[in-house]
Every structure is written in structure tokens, then in C-alpha cells.
């Protein structure tokens, strides 16, 4: 980014050029004592100054009209934002959809992300406003006037006149603040801190979008798996009903067993319909996340049935808290807001101190003059130019400055409290996320063992029921246990994948690149 020293250098060059243009006529008059030569050089001097000011005004206009960022306020802001593959925005939805492709589409279409980025650019432009205060302001005025004046004096026709005149009035003025006891520096520091806060808010929004999209993605996958498990449970219930009906026909079982099997089948059908509805809900949410209609069908890359459950990547709790204090966007944003509030105190205090400015003006006016009532207008040509220093000293503001400083200091205390609150909240989130991941990892092994045991128990119960060794109640209980174990296995896998991302988000390190490992 451009620094203050470069801005001051630009000021010196501009100021020197302005002084040279203003003193051209004086220098030429001193060197040329001959009246004729002085007159000729006067014309040259005027022409040179007009050309010089024309060039200055031209480049000022061009820079303001065509330059996208003449003060380099946007430098670094785009690079610091999380990288988003533009192909993912333009390529549409490609099936089967991977998690990272879903995340790219979500980042492209998320309205909150767009709003957060717009705030970043707004803050970057405010840095340009703060930097522009180091540069001189130049204003030009050009008037071309057609003046028609009619004067009627009662009983004095000789004094009555109808006067018409055309004249031109041009002026060029400069105002350049040279010293202000830190007003501009404090304003620039405040703008930079607010930009940093907005960038961190944008980063937090990006991480929230990534986590929410991952939650809907894994929820959709879990929904698909639950539908398959519910259909399997329904098929098993149908088999149990067929066995009970065969035993009833053979006269070895009462009709109550068939009725119980029919009830179990109806319950399995109900569970299957509910699982299909839940899966459609998650799929619609994911579709909205990636910017398509919620009823559009999706095909996702299935997640592994048995993830490795590796916890070696998880650091100690103390190290996680240290990383969160260094990386989490909410903490960094709160720190930047505190720095902005402290800079605002300096700004408010400095605004009550003197300001030293360089002022200058160059003007020309061809308005005719009149010697008196009834006299004709006389052609005239007025030239004005000055250059000097202006000192503005605020003497008394009705104690308003005192209370503005107190208000700014109170804002510092408020932002300091917000920082402490953010640090505490992040610490809570890190602790909860770490324990949630540990629990999810333990549940992986438990759910897998429970499911395998339930499958073996069902096979054994079906054989025993066919042989008449056991009743329908035992078989239906084992059947229900297997259905629950399947659902627990599906949920444990989805929860483990999501818990990893939740821990990364709580630390502040979640980004789209780490999703490629999912």
C-alpha cells in the first residue's frame, strides 16, 4: 500500500508546480525591462500558465474519471479474501456433486457473503477518502455572462441607460493542509482498522457459509443413507410377516403373531416415509445453498461408511485456544474495532487543534466597470492572484469537544468489552467443538460394533423363529434394534465429518482448501 511519505512527495511536487506557474509572470517582468519585450513575454507568460493549468486540470479530471483506484486503497484486499474458483461459479452444477464443488457454488451465490464483501470495499474506499486529505484540493470556476441592464430615472431621461455587456470570469484556487496535529493520520488509522474489521467479518461469513453448506451436504448424504436403511428395515419386516403367515397356515403359530408382524411392517413403512421426507428437506436446503431450485434432484458423492476416525490432527486444548486467539475472525475483528475506536479518540482530540494550510488563487475577470449613474460602461480586465499561509485556530466550541472526547473514550471501553466477550465466546466454542469431536470419534467405533452385532442377532433370531424355538416378540425386538443401529451408524459417520469442520471453524482455520480432504 502507498504510504504517507509517498503522498507527501506528491504534495511537494504539486506544490512546486503550482508555485512555478503562479510566479511565471513576476519572473519574466523582472528579467525584461524593455516595455515591448515585457509585453511580448507577458503574452507568452499568460499562454504558458493557461497551458500549464489546462494540463493540470486535464489530468485531475482524467484521474478522477478513469482511475479505478488512484490511491491504491484496494491493494491487498482482494488477495486477502479467501480464494474462490471462478469456474465453480460459471460452470453450473456438475453431478455427482462433491463437497468442495458445493462449497464453491455456495460462496458464489450466498447473499450474506456478497453483502460482507461490499462492506469490505466500502471500507477500502474510506481509506481513499482519508488519504485524499493529504493531497491539495484544486477548484476551477469559469463563467461566461451576458448582462443586460435597463435603468430608468424619473424625470431625468439623460440619466436613463440600456446597457448590455458580455464578460468572462475565470478562477483557479488551491487549498492544501500542511499541518493539522494528527487529524489526517488518526483518520487514516481509523479507516485502516475499520477495513481490517470488515475483512475479518467477511472471513467469518465465508466460514459460516462453508460450515452451513457442509452441514446440509452431510445431512443430505445421511438422509440418503437413512432412506436406504429404512427400506432395508421395511424389507426385513416384510420377510418377518411372510414367515409369520407361513407359520399361521401351518398351524404352529397363533394369528396374534401375524398381526404383530403386520404392525411392525406398518411401522417400518412409516419410518421409511419419514426418512424420505427428511432427506428431501436436507436436499432442498442444499439446493438453495448452491443457488438452484429446491426441487431439483441432486446426486452426491457418497461418504465412506467407515471413516478412519483419526484424531492425530487435533492439537492440545491449550494450543487450540492459542490458535483461535491468533486466527479467529471474530477476535481479529473485535481487535480491529478497538484500534479504530482508539484512533477515533486521537481524531476527535486533534480536531480541536490548529490547522495550517497553504492557500492560493488565480483569477481573471473582464466585467466592465461604470463610473457613475448615467455614465457608459468601460471595458476592464481584472487579474487577481495570491499565495499564502492560513492558520485556523478553534478557540471555543461550547465544551462540545470535551464531551465528544469523553464519548469516544467510552466507545473504546465498549469495544474492549466486546473483544473480551469475543475471546470468551471463542474459547467456549473451541472447548465444545473439541469435546464434540472426541465424542463423535468414540461413537464411530461403538455404532459400528452395535450394528454388526445387531445384524448377527437378527439372522440368529430369524433362524430360531423359523424352527419354532423362539416367538415373534424376540424377532421383532432384534429387528427394531437393527433398525436403530443402522440409523446410529449413519448419524455417527455424518456427525464425525461435520465435527471436524466445526472444530476448524471454532478455531478460525476453516477454508475451502481443507475440504478437499473430506
Coordinates of C-alpha atoms in Angstrom, one line a residue:
X1 CA 0.0 0.0 0.0
X2 CA 1.0 3.6 -0.6
X3 CA 2.5 5.2 2.5
X4 CA 2.3 8.7 3.8
X5 CA 5.8 9.5 2.7
X6 CA 4.9 9.0 -0.9
X7 CA 1.8 11.1 -0.5
X8 CA 3.9 13.9 1.0
X9 CA 6.3 13.6 -2.0
X10 CA 3.3 14.0 -4.4
X11 CA 2.3 17.1 -2.4
X12 CA 5.7 18.7 -2.7
X13 CA 5.8 18.1 -6.5
X14 CA 2.3 19.5 -6.9
X15 CA 3.0 22.5 -4.7
X16 CA 6.3 23.3 -6.5
X17 CA 4.5 23.1 -9.8
X18 CA 1.8 25.4 -8.6
X19 CA 4.3 28.0 -7.3
X20 CA 6.2 27.9 -10.6
X21 CA 3.0 28.6 -12.6
X22 CA 2.0 31.3 -10.2
X23 CA 5.3 33.1 -10.4
X24 CA 5.9 32.9 -14.1
X25 CA 4.6 36.4 -14.8
X26 CA 6.6 38.0 -12.0
X27 CA 9.9 36.4 -13.1
X28 CA 9.5 37.4 -16.7
X29 CA 8.7 41.0 -15.7
X30 CA 11.9 41.2 -13.6
X31 CA 14.1 39.9 -16.4
X32 CA 12.7 42.0 -19.3
X33 CA 13.0 45.8 -18.6
X34 CA 12.1 46.7 -22.2
X35 CA 8.4 47.6 -22.4
X36 CA 7.9 45.9 -25.8
X37 CA 9.7 42.8 -24.8
X38 CA 8.0 42.8 -21.5
X39 CA 4.6 43.0 -23.2
X40 CA 5.5 40.1 -25.6
X41 CA 6.8 38.0 -22.7
X42 CA 3.6 38.8 -20.8
X43 CA 1.6 37.2 -23.5
X44 CA 3.9 34.2 -23.5
X45 CA 3.6 34.1 -19.7
X46 CA -0.1 34.1 -19.9
X47 CA -0.1 31.4 -22.6
X48 CA 2.3 29.2 -20.6
X49 CA 0.2 29.5 -17.5
X50 CA -3.0 28.7 -19.3
X51 CA -1.5 25.7 -21.0
X52 CA 0.0 24.6 -17.6
X53 CA -3.2 24.9 -15.8
X54 CA -5.0 23.2 -18.6
X55 CA -2.7 20.2 -18.3
X56 CA -3.2 20.1 -14.5
X57 CA -6.9 20.3 -14.8
X58 CA -7.0 17.7 -17.5
X59 CA -5.0 15.2 -15.5
X60 CA -7.0 15.9 -12.4
X61 CA -10.2 15.2 -14.3
X62 CA -8.9 12.2 -16.0
X63 CA -7.6 10.7 -12.8
X64 CA -11.0 11.2 -11.1
X65 CA -13.0 9.9 -14.0
X66 CA -11.0 7.0 -15.3
X67 CA -8.7 5.8 -12.5
X68 CA -10.2 2.9 -10.6
X69 CA -8.0 3.3 -7.5
X70 CA -5.5 6.2 -7.8
X71 CA -4.6 6.0 -4.1
X72 CA -4.3 2.2 -4.1
X73 CA -6.9 1.6 -1.4
X74 CA -7.9 -1.8 -2.8
X75 CA -4.4 -3.2 -2.9
X76 CA -4.3 -6.4 -0.9
X77 CA -8.0 -6.6 0.0
X78 CA -8.9 -8.9 -2.9
X79 CA -5.8 -11.1 -2.3
X80 CA -6.6 -11.4 1.4
X81 CA -10.0 -12.8 0.7
X82 CA -10.4 -16.5 0.6
X83 CA -9.7 -17.9 -2.9
X84 CA -12.8 -18.9 -4.8
X85 CA -12.6 -20.9 -8.1
X86 CA -14.4 -18.7 -10.6
X87 CA -15.0 -21.8 -12.7
X88 CA -17.2 -23.2 -9.9
X89 CA -19.4 -20.1 -10.3
X90 CA -19.7 -20.3 -14.1
X91 CA -19.7 -24.0 -14.6
X92 CA -23.1 -24.7 -13.0
X93 CA -23.9 -27.9 -11.1
X94 CA -22.0 -30.9 -12.2
X95 CA -23.3 -34.3 -10.9
X96 CA -22.3 -36.2 -8.9
X97 CA -21.6 -33.1 -6.8
X98 CA -18.6 -33.2 -4.5
X99 CA -18.4 -31.3 -1.2
X100 CA -15.8 -28.8 -2.5
X101 CA -17.9 -28.1 -5.6
X102 CA -21.0 -27.5 -3.4
X103 CA -19.0 -25.1 -1.3
X104 CA -17.7 -23.2 -4.3
X105 CA -21.2 -22.7 -5.6
X106 CA -22.4 -21.6 -2.2
X107 CA -19.7 -19.0 -1.9
X108 CA -20.6 -17.7 -5.3
X109 CA -24.3 -17.3 -4.6
X110 CA -24.5 -16.6 -0.9
X111 CA -26.1 -13.1 -0.4
X112 CA -24.7 -12.5 3.0
X113 CA -21.2 -13.1 1.6
X114 CA -21.8 -10.6 -1.1
X115 CA -23.0 -8.0 1.4
X116 CA -19.9 -8.7 3.6
X117 CA -17.6 -8.2 0.6
X118 CA -19.4 -5.0 -0.3
X119 CA -18.7 -3.7 3.2
X120 CA -15.1 -4.5 2.7
X121 CA -14.9 -2.5 -0.5
X122 CA -16.8 0.4 1.2
X123 CA -14.1 0.5 4.0
X124 CA -11.4 0.3 1.4
X125 CA -12.8 3.4 -0.3
X126 CA -13.0 5.2 3.0
X127 CA -9.2 4.7 3.2
X128 CA -9.0 6.6 -0.1
X129 CA -11.0 9.4 1.5
X130 CA -8.6 9.5 4.4
X131 CA -5.6 9.5 2.1
X132 CA -7.0 12.2 -0.1
X133 CA -6.8 14.6 2.8
X134 CA -3.0 14.6 2.4
X135 CA -3.4 16.0 -1.1
X136 CA -4.2 19.6 -2.1
X137 CA -7.7 20.4 -3.3
X138 CA -7.9 22.4 -6.6
X139 CA -11.1 24.0 -7.8
X140 CA -11.8 25.9 -11.0
X141 CA -14.6 28.3 -11.9
X142 CA -15.4 29.5 -15.4
X143 CA -18.3 32.0 -16.1
X144 CA -19.4 33.5 -19.4
X145 CA -22.0 36.1 -18.7
X146 CA -24.4 38.1 -20.9
X147 CA -25.5 41.1 -18.8
X148 CA -28.4 43.3 -19.9
X149 CA -29.2 46.2 -17.6
X150 CA -32.0 48.7 -18.1
X151 CA -32.0 51.9 -15.9
X152 CA -34.9 54.3 -15.9
X153 CA -34.6 57.6 -13.8
X154 CA -37.9 59.5 -13.3
X155 CA -37.8 63.0 -14.9
X156 CA -34.1 62.5 -15.9
X157 CA -34.0 61.0 -19.3
X158 CA -30.3 61.8 -19.7
X159 CA -29.5 59.5 -16.8
X160 CA -31.5 56.6 -18.2
X161 CA -29.5 53.9 -19.9
X162 CA -29.8 50.5 -21.6
X163 CA -26.5 48.7 -21.1
X164 CA -25.5 45.4 -22.5
X165 CA -22.3 43.6 -21.8
X166 CA -20.5 40.3 -22.3
X167 CA -17.8 39.3 -19.9
X168 CA -15.9 36.3 -18.6
X169 CA -14.8 35.5 -15.0
X170 CA -12.3 32.6 -14.5
X171 CA -10.7 31.5 -11.3
X172 CA -8.4 28.7 -10.1
X173 CA -7.9 28.2 -6.4
X174 CA -5.8 25.8 -4.3
X175 CA -6.1 24.7 -0.6
X176 CA -3.5 22.4 0.9
X177 CA -3.5 21.4 4.6
X178 CA 0.2 21.3 5.6
X179 CA -0.1 20.6 9.3
X180 CA -3.1 19.6 11.5
X181 CA -1.7 18.0 14.7
X182 CA -2.6 14.5 13.6
X183 CA -6.2 14.8 12.3
X184 CA -5.4 13.1 9.0
X185 CA -3.2 10.5 10.5
X186 CA -5.8 9.5 13.0
X187 CA -8.5 9.4 10.4
X188 CA -6.3 7.1 8.2
X189 CA -5.5 4.8 11.1
X190 CA -9.2 4.6 11.9
X191 CA -10.1 3.8 8.3
X192 CA -7.4 1.1 8.1
X193 CA -8.6 -0.5 11.3
X194 CA -12.2 -0.5 10.1
X195 CA -11.1 -2.1 6.9
X196 CA -9.4 -4.9 8.8
X197 CA -12.5 -5.4 10.9
X198 CA -14.7 -5.7 7.7
X199 CA -12.2 -8.1 6.2
X200 CA -12.5 -10.3 9.3
X201 CA -16.2 -10.1 9.2
X202 CA -16.1 -11.2 5.6
X203 CA -13.8 -14.1 6.6
X204 CA -16.2 -15.1 9.4
X205 CA -19.1 -15.0 6.9
X206 CA -17.2 -17.2 4.5
X207 CA -16.5 -19.8 7.2
X208 CA -20.2 -19.7 8.3
X209 CA -21.2 -20.3 4.7
X210 CA -18.8 -23.2 4.4
X211 CA -19.9 -24.8 7.6
X212 CA -23.7 -24.4 6.9
X213 CA -23.2 -25.8 3.4
X214 CA -21.2 -28.8 4.8
X215 CA -24.0 -29.4 7.4
X216 CA -26.6 -29.5 4.6
X217 CA -24.4 -31.7 2.4
X218 CA -23.7 -34.3 5.1
X219 CA -27.3 -34.1 6.2
X220 CA -28.4 -34.9 2.7
X221 CA -26.0 -37.8 2.5
X222 CA -27.2 -39.1 5.9
X223 CA -30.7 -38.7 4.6
X224 CA -30.0 -40.8 1.6
X225 CA -28.4 -43.5 3.8
X226 CA -31.3 -43.4 6.2
X227 CA -33.7 -43.9 3.3
X228 CA -31.7 -47.0 2.2
X229 CA -31.6 -48.3 5.8
X230 CA -35.4 -47.7 6.2
X231 CA -36.1 -49.6 3.0
X232 CA -33.9 -52.5 4.2
X233 CA -35.8 -52.5 7.5
X234 CA -39.1 -52.4 5.6
X235 CA -37.9 -55.4 3.5
X236 CA -36.9 -57.3 6.7
X237 CA -40.3 -56.5 8.2
X238 CA -42.0 -57.9 5.1
X239 CA -39.9 -61.1 5.4
X240 CA -41.0 -61.4 9.0
X241 CA -44.6 -61.1 8.1
X242 CA -44.2 -63.8 5.4
X243 CA -42.6 -66.1 8.0
X244 CA -45.4 -65.4 10.5
X245 CA -48.1 -66.0 7.8
X246 CA -46.5 -69.3 6.8
X247 CA -46.4 -70.5 10.4
X248 CA -50.0 -69.5 10.8
X249 CA -51.0 -71.5 7.8
X250 CA -49.0 -74.5 9.1
X251 CA -50.9 -74.3 12.4
X252 CA -47.8 -73.8 14.5
X253 CA -48.4 -70.1 15.4
X254 CA -51.4 -68.1 16.5
X255 CA -52.9 -65.2 14.5
X256 CA -51.5 -62.7 17.0
X257 CA -48.0 -63.3 15.7
X258 CA -49.2 -62.4 12.2
X259 CA -50.9 -59.3 13.5
X260 CA -47.7 -58.3 15.3
X261 CA -45.7 -58.7 12.2
X262 CA -48.2 -56.6 10.2
X263 CA -47.9 -53.9 12.8
X264 CA -44.1 -54.0 12.6
X265 CA -44.3 -53.7 8.8
X266 CA -46.6 -50.7 9.1
X267 CA -44.2 -49.1 11.5
X268 CA -41.3 -49.8 9.1
X269 CA -43.2 -48.2 6.2
X270 CA -43.9 -45.2 8.4
X271 CA -40.2 -44.8 9.2
X272 CA -39.3 -45.1 5.5
X273 CA -41.7 -42.4 4.5
X274 CA -40.4 -40.1 7.3
X275 CA -36.8 -40.8 6.2
X276 CA -37.6 -39.9 2.6
X277 CA -39.2 -36.6 3.8
X278 CA -36.2 -35.7 5.9
X279 CA -33.8 -36.5 3.0
X280 CA -35.9 -34.2 0.7
X281 CA -35.7 -31.5 3.3
X282 CA -31.9 -31.6 3.5
X283 CA -31.6 -31.9 -0.2
X284 CA -33.8 -28.8 -0.8
X285 CA -31.7 -26.9 1.7
X286 CA -28.5 -27.9 0.0
X287 CA -30.0 -26.9 -3.4
X288 CA -30.9 -23.4 -2.1
X289 CA -27.3 -23.1 -0.6
X290 CA -25.8 -23.7 -4.1
X291 CA -28.3 -21.4 -5.9
X292 CA -30.7 -23.8 -7.6
X293 CA -34.4 -24.7 -7.1
X294 CA -35.1 -26.8 -4.0
X295 CA -37.0 -29.5 -6.0
X296 CA -34.1 -30.1 -8.4
X297 CA -32.7 -33.6 -7.9
X298 CA -29.1 -33.9 -6.8
X299 CA -26.6 -36.7 -6.9
X300 CA -23.8 -36.5 -4.3
X301 CA -20.6 -38.4 -3.9
X302 CA -21.3 -40.9 -1.0
X303 CA -19.3 -40.6 2.1
X304 CA -17.3 -43.6 3.3
X305 CA -19.3 -46.0 5.5
X306 CA -16.4 -46.4 8.0
X307 CA -14.2 -43.3 8.3
X308 CA -10.8 -43.8 9.9
X309 CA -11.7 -41.7 12.9
X310 CA -8.2 -40.3 13.2
X311 CA -7.7 -37.7 16.0
X312 CA -4.0 -37.2 15.5
X313 CA -4.5 -33.9 13.7
X314 CA -6.2 -32.4 16.8
X315 CA -3.8 -30.3 18.9
X316 CA -4.0 -29.9 22.7
X317 CA -6.7 -27.7 24.1
X318 CA -4.2 -25.0 25.1
X319 CA -2.7 -24.9 21.6
X320 CA -6.2 -24.8 20.0
X321 CA -7.1 -21.8 22.2
X322 CA -3.8 -20.1 21.2
X323 CA -4.5 -20.7 17.5
X324 CA -8.1 -19.4 17.9
X325 CA -6.8 -16.2 19.6
X326 CA -4.5 -15.7 16.6
X327 CA -6.8 -16.8 13.8
X328 CA -10.5 -16.5 14.6
X329 CA -12.1 -13.7 12.6
X330 CA -14.4 -12.6 15.4
X331 CA -11.5 -11.9 17.7
X332 CA -9.5 -10.2 15.0
X333 CA -12.5 -8.1 14.0
X334 CA -13.0 -7.1 17.7
X335 CA -9.3 -6.1 18.0
X336 CA -9.6 -4.0 14.8
X337 CA -12.7 -2.3 16.1
X338 CA -10.9 -1.5 19.3
X339 CA -8.0 0.0 17.4
X340 CA -10.5 2.1 15.3
X341 CA -12.1 3.4 18.5
X342 CA -8.7 4.3 19.9
X343 CA -7.8 6.1 16.7
X344 CA -11.2 7.9 16.9
X345 CA -10.2 9.3 20.3
X346 CA -7.0 10.8 18.7
X347 CA -9.0 12.1 15.8
X348 CA -11.6 13.9 18.0
X349 CA -8.8 15.4 20.1
X350 CA -6.8 16.6 17.1
X351 CA -9.9 18.2 15.5
X352 CA -9.8 20.8 18.3
X353 CA -6.2 21.9 17.5
X354 CA -5.0 24.5 14.9
X355 CA -4.6 23.8 11.2
X356 CA -2.0 25.3 8.9
X357 CA -2.9 25.4 5.2
X358 CA -1.3 26.7 2.0
X359 CA -3.9 28.8 0.1
X360 CA -3.6 30.3 -3.4
X361 CA -5.8 31.7 -6.1
X362 CA -5.5 32.8 -9.7
X363 CA -8.5 34.8 -11.2
X364 CA -9.3 36.9 -14.2
X365 CA -12.4 39.0 -14.8
X366 CA -13.4 41.0 -17.8
X367 CA -16.6 42.6 -16.4
X368 CA -17.0 46.2 -17.5
X369 CA -16.9 49.0 -14.9
X370 CA -19.1 52.0 -14.5
X371 CA -18.0 55.4 -13.3
X372 CA -21.4 56.6 -12.1
X373 CA -25.1 56.9 -12.9
X374 CA -25.7 57.7 -16.5
X375 CA -22.1 57.0 -17.5
X376 CA -21.4 54.3 -20.1
X377 CA -19.7 51.0 -19.2
X378 CA -15.9 50.9 -19.7
X379 CA -14.1 47.8 -20.7
X380 CA -11.9 46.4 -17.9
X381 CA -9.6 43.5 -17.3
X382 CA -9.1 42.5 -13.7
X383 CA -6.4 40.0 -12.7
X384 CA -6.0 38.6 -9.1
X385 CA -3.5 36.2 -7.7
X386 CA -2.3 35.4 -4.2
X387 CA -0.5 32.7 -2.3
X388 CA -0.1 32.5 1.4
X389 CA -0.5 30.6 4.6
X390 CA -3.7 30.3 6.6
X391 CA -3.9 29.4 10.2
X392 CA -7.2 28.2 11.7
X393 CA -7.4 28.1 15.5
X394 CA -10.5 26.9 17.2
X395 CA -10.9 29.0 20.3
X396 CA -14.2 27.9 22.0
X397 CA -16.7 25.3 20.9
X398 CA -19.1 25.4 23.9
X399 CA -17.4 22.4 25.6
X400 CA -18.6 20.2 22.7
X401 CA -15.1 19.0 22.1
X402 CA -14.8 17.8 25.7
X403 CA -17.9 15.7 25.5
X404 CA -17.0 14.3 22.1
X405 CA -13.7 13.1 23.5
X406 CA -15.5 11.5 26.5
X407 CA -17.9 9.8 24.2
X408 CA -15.0 8.5 22.1
X409 CA -13.3 7.2 25.2
X410 CA -16.5 5.4 26.2
X411 CA -16.6 3.7 22.8
X412 CA -13.1 2.4 23.5
X413 CA -14.3 0.8 26.7
X414 CA -17.2 -0.6 24.9
X415 CA -15.0 -2.2 22.2
X416 CA -12.7 -3.5 24.8
X417 CA -15.6 -5.3 26.4
X418 CA -16.6 -6.7 23.0
X419 CA -13.1 -8.0 22.5
X420 CA -13.2 -9.8 25.9
X421 CA -16.6 -11.2 25.1
X422 CA -15.4 -12.5 21.7
X423 CA -12.4 -14.2 23.3
X424 CA -14.6 -15.8 25.9
X425 CA -17.2 -17.0 23.3
X426 CA -14.5 -18.4 21.0
X427 CA -12.9 -20.3 24.0
X428 CA -16.3 -21.8 24.8
X429 CA -16.8 -22.8 21.1
X430 CA -13.4 -24.4 20.9
X431 CA -13.9 -26.4 24.0
X432 CA -17.4 -27.6 23.0
X433 CA -16.2 -28.5 19.4
X434 CA -13.2 -30.4 20.7
X435 CA -15.3 -32.5 23.0
X436 CA -17.9 -33.0 20.3
X437 CA -15.3 -34.4 18.0
X438 CA -13.9 -36.7 20.7
X439 CA -17.5 -37.9 21.3
X440 CA -18.1 -38.4 17.6
X441 CA -14.9 -40.4 17.2
X442 CA -15.8 -42.7 20.1
X443 CA -19.4 -43.1 18.7
X444 CA -18.0 -44.3 15.4
X445 CA -16.5 -47.4 16.9
X446 CA -19.5 -48.0 19.2
X447 CA -22.1 -47.6 16.5
X448 CA -20.2 -49.8 14.1
X449 CA -19.9 -52.6 16.7
X450 CA -23.6 -52.2 17.6
X451 CA -24.7 -52.5 14.0
X452 CA -22.6 -55.6 13.3
X453 CA -23.9 -57.3 16.5
X454 CA -27.5 -56.4 15.6
X455 CA -27.2 -57.9 12.2
X456 CA -25.8 -61.2 13.6
X457 CA -28.6 -61.2 16.2
X458 CA -31.3 -60.8 13.6
X459 CA -30.0 -63.6 11.5
X460 CA -30.0 -65.9 14.5
X461 CA -33.5 -64.8 15.6
X462 CA -34.9 -65.4 12.2
X463 CA -33.5 -69.0 12.1
X464 CA -34.8 -69.7 15.6
X465 CA -38.2 -68.3 14.7
X466 CA -38.5 -70.5 11.6
X467 CA -37.6 -73.5 13.7
X468 CA -40.1 -72.5 16.4
X469 CA -37.5 -72.2 19.1
X470 CA -38.5 -68.6 19.8
X471 CA -41.5 -66.4 19.4
X472 CA -42.3 -63.4 17.2
X473 CA -41.6 -60.9 20.0
X474 CA -37.9 -61.7 20.2
X475 CA -37.5 -61.5 16.5
X476 CA -39.3 -58.1 16.2
X477 CA -37.2 -56.7 19.1
X478 CA -34.0 -57.7 17.4
X479 CA -35.4 -56.3 14.1
X480 CA -36.1 -53.0 15.8
X481 CA -32.7 -53.0 17.4
X482 CA -31.0 -53.4 14.0
X483 CA -33.0 -50.6 12.5
X484 CA -31.9 -48.3 15.3
X485 CA -28.3 -49.4 15.0
X486 CA -28.3 -48.7 11.3
X487 CA -29.6 -45.1 11.9
X488 CA -27.0 -44.6 14.7
X489 CA -24.2 -45.8 12.4
X490 CA -25.3 -43.3 9.6
X491 CA -25.6 -40.4 12.1
X492 CA -22.3 -41.2 13.7
X493 CA -20.4 -41.0 10.4
X494 CA -22.1 -37.8 9.3
X495 CA -21.5 -36.3 12.8
X496 CA -17.8 -37.2 12.7
X497 CA -17.2 -35.5 9.4
X498 CA -19.2 -32.4 10.5
X499 CA -17.5 -32.3 13.9
X500 CA -14.1 -32.0 12.2
X501 CA -15.2 -28.9 10.3
X502 CA -17.0 -27.5 13.3
X503 CA -13.7 -27.6 15.3
X504 CA -11.8 -25.9 12.4
X505 CA -14.5 -23.2 12.3
X506 CA -14.4 -22.6 16.0
X507 CA -10.6 -22.1 15.8
X508 CA -11.0 -19.9 12.8
X509 CA -9.0 -22.0 10.3
X510 CA -11.8 -23.4 8.2
X511 CA -11.2 -22.8 4.5
X512 CA -12.2 -24.3 1.2
X513 CA -8.9 -25.9 0.6
X514 CA -9.1 -28.2 3.7
X515 CA -12.5 -29.5 2.3
X516 CA -10.6 -31.3 -0.4
X517 CA -9.5 -33.8 2.2
X518 CA -13.1 -34.6 3.2

